[in-house]
CSV table of C-alpha atoms in Angstrom, one decimal:
chain,number,residue,atom,x,y,z
A,1,UNK,CA,9.2,-4.0,55.2
A,2,UNK,CA,10.1,-4.3,58.8
A,3,UNK,CA,12.8,-6.9,59.2
A,4,UNK,CA,13.3,-9.9,61.5
A,5,UNK,CA,16.6,-11.5,62.7
A,6,UNK,CA,16.8,-15.1,63.6
A,7,UNK,CA,19.7,-17.5,64.3
A,8,UNK,CA,20.7,-19.5,61.2
A,9,UNK,CA,20.4,-22.9,63.0
A,10,UNK,CA,19.5,-24.5,66.3
A,11,UNK,CA,19.6,-28.0,67.7
A,12,UNK,CA,17.4,-29.7,70.1
A,13,UNK,CA,17.0,-33.1,71.7
A,14,UNK,CA,13.8,-35.0,71.1
A,15,UNK,CA,11.1,-34.5,73.8
A,16,UNK,CA,12.8,-31.4,75.1
A,17,UNK,CA,11.4,-27.8,74.8
A,18,UNK,CA,12.7,-25.6,72.1
A,19,UNK,CA,12.8,-21.8,72.2
A,20,UNK,CA,13.3,-20.2,68.9
A,21,UNK,CA,14.1,-16.5,69.2
A,22,UNK,CA,13.3,-13.6,66.8
A,23,UNK,CA,14.3,-10.0,66.9
A,24,UNK,CA,12.2,-7.3,65.3
A,25,UNK,CA,13.4,-4.1,66.7
A,26,UNK,CA,11.7,-1.9,64.0
A,27,UNK,CA,8.3,-3.4,64.5
A,28,UNK,CA,5.4,-1.0,64.2
A,29,UNK,CA,2.3,-1.0,66.2
A,30,UNK,CA,0.2,-2.5,63.4
A,31,UNK,CA,2.5,-5.4,62.6
A,32,UNK,CA,1.4,-8.9,63.5
A,33,UNK,CA,4.1,-11.5,64.3
A,34,UNK,CA,3.7,-14.6,62.3
A,35,UNK,CA,5.6,-17.9,62.5
A,36,UNK,CA,5.7,-20.4,59.7
A,37,UNK,CA,7.7,-23.5,59.2
A,38,UNK,CA,8.8,-25.5,56.2
A,39,UNK,CA,9.4,-29.2,56.5
A,40,UNK,CA,11.7,-30.8,54.0
A,41,UNK,CA,10.2,-30.8,50.5
A,42,UNK,CA,6.9,-29.2,51.6
A,43,UNK,CA,5.3,-25.8,51.4
A,44,UNK,CA,5.4,-23.4,54.3
A,45,UNK,CA,3.0,-24.3,57.1
A,46,UNK,CA,1.3,-21.8,59.5
A,47,UNK,CA,2.4,-22.3,63.1
A,48,UNK,CA,1.1,-19.3,65.2
A,49,UNK,CA,0.7,-15.6,65.1
A,50,UNK,CA,0.0,-12.7,67.6
A,51,UNK,CA,0.0,-9.0,68.1
A,52,UNK,CA,0.8,-8.1,71.7
A,53,UNK,CA,-0.3,-10.9,74.0
A,54,UNK,CA,1.2,-14.3,74.3
A,55,UNK,CA,-0.6,-16.9,72.3
A,56,UNK,CA,-1.0,-20.7,72.6
A,57,UNK,CA,-2.3,-23.2,70.1
A,58,UNK,CA,-2.0,-27.0,69.7
A,59,UNK,CA,1.3,-26.6,67.9
A,60,UNK,CA,3.2,-24.1,69.9
A,61,UNK,CA,3.3,-21.0,72.1
A,62,UNK,CA,4.3,-17.5,71.1
A,63,UNK,CA,5.9,-15.3,73.8
A,64,UNK,CA,6.0,-11.6,72.8
A,65,UNK,CA,8.2,-9.2,74.7
A,66,UNK,CA,6.5,-6.3,76.4
A,67,UNK,CA,8.2,-3.8,74.0
A,68,UNK,CA,7.4,-6.1,71.1
A,69,UNK,CA,10.9,-5.9,69.8
A,70,UNK,CA,11.4,-9.6,70.1
A,71,UNK,CA,9.4,-12.8,70.3
A,72,UNK,CA,10.0,-16.5,71.0
A,73,UNK,CA,8.4,-19.5,69.5
A,74,UNK,CA,8.1,-22.3,72.0
A,75,UNK,CA,7.8,-25.9,71.0
A,76,UNK,CA,6.9,-27.6,74.3
A,77,UNK,CA,8.2,-31.1,73.4
A,78,UNK,CA,10.2,-31.4,70.2
A,79,UNK,CA,9.6,-34.4,68.0
A,80,UNK,CA,11.6,-35.6,65.0
A,81,UNK,CA,8.8,-34.3,62.8
A,82,UNK,CA,9.5,-30.7,64.1
A,83,UNK,CA,12.8,-30.6,62.2
A,84,UNK,CA,12.2,-27.8,59.8
A,85,UNK,CA,13.1,-24.2,58.9
A,86,UNK,CA,11.2,-21.8,61.1
A,87,UNK,CA,10.3,-18.4,59.8
A,88,UNK,CA,9.4,-15.3,61.9
A,89,UNK,CA,7.5,-12.8,59.7
A,90,UNK,CA,6.0,-9.4,60.4
A,91,UNK,CA,2.9,-8.6,58.6
A,92,UNK,CA,1.0,-5.3,58.6
A,93,UNK,CA,-2.5,-5.9,59.8
A,94,UNK,CA,-4.3,-3.4,57.6
A,95,UNK,CA,-3.6,-4.3,54.0
A,96,UNK,CA,-3.6,-8.1,53.6
A,97,UNK,CA,0.1,-7.7,52.9
A,98,UNK,CA,2.2,-10.5,51.5
A,99,UNK,CA,4.5,-12.5,53.8
A,100,UNK,CA,8.2,-11.7,53.4
A,101,UNK,CA,10.3,-14.7,54.2
A,102,UNK,CA,13.8,-14.4,55.5
A,103,UNK,CA,16.3,-17.3,55.7
A,104,UNK,CA,14.7,-18.5,58.9
A,105,UNK,CA,16.1,-20.9,61.6
A,106,UNK,CA,16.9,-24.4,60.6
A,107,UNK,CA,16.0,-26.6,63.6
A,108,UNK,CA,17.5,-30.0,63.9
A,109,UNK,CA,16.0,-32.4,66.4
A,110,UNK,CA,18.3,-35.2,67.7
A,111,UNK,CA,16.9,-38.5,68.8
B,1,UNK,CA,-9.3,-29.8,57.1
B,2,UNK,CA,-9.5,-27.4,54.1
B,3,UNK,CA,-6.3,-27.2,52.0
B,4,UNK,CA,-4.8,-25.4,49.1
B,5,UNK,CA,-4.2,-27.8,46.2
B,6,UNK,CA,-1.7,-27.3,43.4
B,7,UNK,CA,-1.3,-29.1,40.1
B,8,UNK,CA,0.8,-30.5,38.6
B,9,UNK,CA,3.2,-31.5,41.3
B,10,UNK,CA,6.0,-31.5,38.8
B,11,UNK,CA,6.3,-29.9,35.4
B,12,UNK,CA,9.1,-30.2,33.0
B,13,UNK,CA,9.2,-27.8,30.1
B,14,UNK,CA,11.5,-26.6,27.4
B,15,UNK,CA,13.0,-23.2,27.5
B,16,UNK,CA,10.8,-20.7,25.7
B,17,UNK,CA,7.6,-22.6,26.2
B,18,UNK,CA,4.6,-21.3,28.1
B,19,UNK,CA,3.5,-23.0,31.3
B,20,UNK,CA,0.4,-22.6,33.5
B,21,UNK,CA,0.6,-23.6,37.1
B,22,UNK,CA,-2.8,-24.2,38.8
B,23,UNK,CA,-4.0,-23.7,42.3
B,24,UNK,CA,-7.3,-24.2,44.0
B,25,UNK,CA,-7.3,-22.0,47.1
B,26,UNK,CA,-9.5,-22.6,50.1
B,27,UNK,CA,-13.0,-21.8,49.1
B,28,UNK,CA,-14.0,-18.8,51.3
B,29,UNK,CA,-10.6,-17.1,51.1
B,30,UNK,CA,-10.2,-13.7,49.7
B,31,UNK,CA,-6.4,-13.1,49.2
B,32,UNK,CA,-4.3,-15.2,46.9
B,33,UNK,CA,-0.5,-15.4,46.5
B,34,UNK,CA,2.2,-17.0,44.5
B,35,UNK,CA,5.7,-17.6,45.8
B,36,UNK,CA,8.7,-19.3,44.5
B,37,UNK,CA,11.7,-21.1,46.0
B,38,UNK,CA,14.8,-21.8,44.0
B,39,UNK,CA,16.5,-24.9,45.3
B,40,UNK,CA,18.4,-24.1,48.4
B,41,UNK,CA,17.2,-20.5,48.6
B,42,UNK,CA,14.6,-18.7,50.5
B,43,UNK,CA,10.9,-18.4,49.7
B,44,UNK,CA,10.4,-15.4,47.5
B,45,UNK,CA,7.1,-13.4,47.0
B,46,UNK,CA,5.9,-13.1,43.4
B,47,UNK,CA,2.4,-11.6,43.5
B,48,UNK,CA,-0.7,-11.1,45.6
B,49,UNK,CA,-4.3,-11.0,44.2
B,50,UNK,CA,-7.4,-9.6,45.8
B,51,UNK,CA,-10.8,-8.6,44.4
B,52,UNK,CA,-9.9,-9.9,40.9
B,53,UNK,CA,-6.8,-7.8,40.6
B,54,UNK,CA,-3.2,-7.8,41.5
B,55,UNK,CA,-2.7,-6.0,44.8
B,56,UNK,CA,1.1,-6.3,45.0
B,57,UNK,CA,3.9,-7.7,43.0
B,58,UNK,CA,7.6,-8.1,43.3
B,59,UNK,CA,10.4,-7.3,40.9
B,60,UNK,CA,10.6,-10.9,39.9
B,61,UNK,CA,7.0,-10.7,38.6
B,62,UNK,CA,7.8,-9.1,35.2
B,63,UNK,CA,5.9,-9.1,32.0
B,64,UNK,CA,6.6,-12.8,31.5
B,65,UNK,CA,4.3,-13.6,34.4
B,66,UNK,CA,0.6,-13.2,34.7
B,67,UNK,CA,-2.1,-14.4,37.1
B,68,UNK,CA,-5.7,-15.2,36.6
B,69,UNK,CA,-8.7,-16.3,38.6
B,70,UNK,CA,-10.8,-17.6,35.7
B,71,UNK,CA,-13.7,-19.2,37.3
B,72,UNK,CA,-14.0,-18.2,41.0
B,73,UNK,CA,-12.2,-21.4,42.2
B,74,UNK,CA,-8.9,-21.7,40.3
B,75,UNK,CA,-6.0,-19.3,40.6
B,76,UNK,CA,-3.4,-19.7,37.9
B,77,UNK,CA,0.2,-18.5,37.3
B,78,UNK,CA,1.3,-18.3,33.7
B,79,UNK,CA,4.9,-17.9,32.6
B,80,UNK,CA,4.8,-17.0,28.9
B,81,UNK,CA,8.3,-17.9,27.8
B,82,UNK,CA,10.2,-19.9,30.4
B,83,UNK,CA,13.9,-19.4,31.1
B,84,UNK,CA,16.3,-21.8,32.7
B,85,UNK,CA,16.3,-19.6,35.8
B,86,UNK,CA,12.5,-20.0,36.2
B,87,UNK,CA,13.2,-23.5,37.5
B,88,UNK,CA,12.0,-23.5,41.1
B,89,UNK,CA,9.2,-24.7,43.4
B,90,UNK,CA,6.2,-22.5,43.0
B,91,UNK,CA,3.8,-22.2,46.0
B,92,UNK,CA,0.3,-20.9,45.9
B,93,UNK,CA,-1.2,-19.6,49.1
B,94,UNK,CA,-4.5,-18.1,50.2
B,95,UNK,CA,-5.8,-16.3,53.3
B,96,UNK,CA,-9.1,-15.1,54.6
B,97,UNK,CA,-9.4,-11.8,56.4
B,98,UNK,CA,-6.5,-9.4,56.3
B,99,UNK,CA,-5.2,-10.3,59.8
B,100,UNK,CA,-5.3,-14.0,59.4
B,101,UNK,CA,-2.8,-16.7,58.5
B,102,UNK,CA,-2.1,-17.9,55.0
B,103,UNK,CA,-2.3,-21.5,53.9
B,104,UNK,CA,0.2,-22.8,51.4
B,105,UNK,CA,-0.1,-25.6,48.9
B,106,UNK,CA,2.5,-28.3,48.5
B,107,UNK,CA,4.0,-26.6,45.5
B,108,UNK,CA,4.7,-27.3,41.8
B,109,UNK,CA,8.3,-28.1,40.9
B,110,UNK,CA,9.0,-26.5,37.6
B,111,UNK,CA,12.0,-27.7,35.7
B,112,UNK,CA,13.0,-25.8,32.6
B,113,UNK,CA,15.4,-27.6,30.3
């Protein structure tokens, strides 16, 4: 499985933007970049995913580097509810492959 | 909004007993998964299921584990003879087409005593 590297933890102030980085230098052309998050005592929750182009949805934006070796999840205005562990996961598009979770980035949001 | 539901939310069982964890995936989804998370550790893949058969499984998913989709709506994980180290949160997930996101349930906390 292609691997991702994320910082162990990050901190943000409430109502400020947060940029969560992910490195995936061994990504293949058929790997989708998925982001999930896990709030305390809950199951993982889908955030966003993309292949090559930047993506936006109601929760976040995903900025993908031109060479696809890195990506950034952007939360435009962090709220206290965004405090969670964020996982960047590569998933091969062709096989309905399982999601391989790493340790993720623990985001703390300060009031 | 459709969701994946899991029952029970918490199960306590004695070592050596069989347990069945139940999941109702989102109705039009095709791929089904079980994951587990030991307290304080990362989410680990157990097994994926497609077209009524296991499509992929991890080393954790040994002969003590089995999965079934008995009636077209439920998706179950059975542990035949539980061990203390099986204590964990177990998450069920489902996804539609191959390229789409997965939706996870809220989990079943299994405590083996």
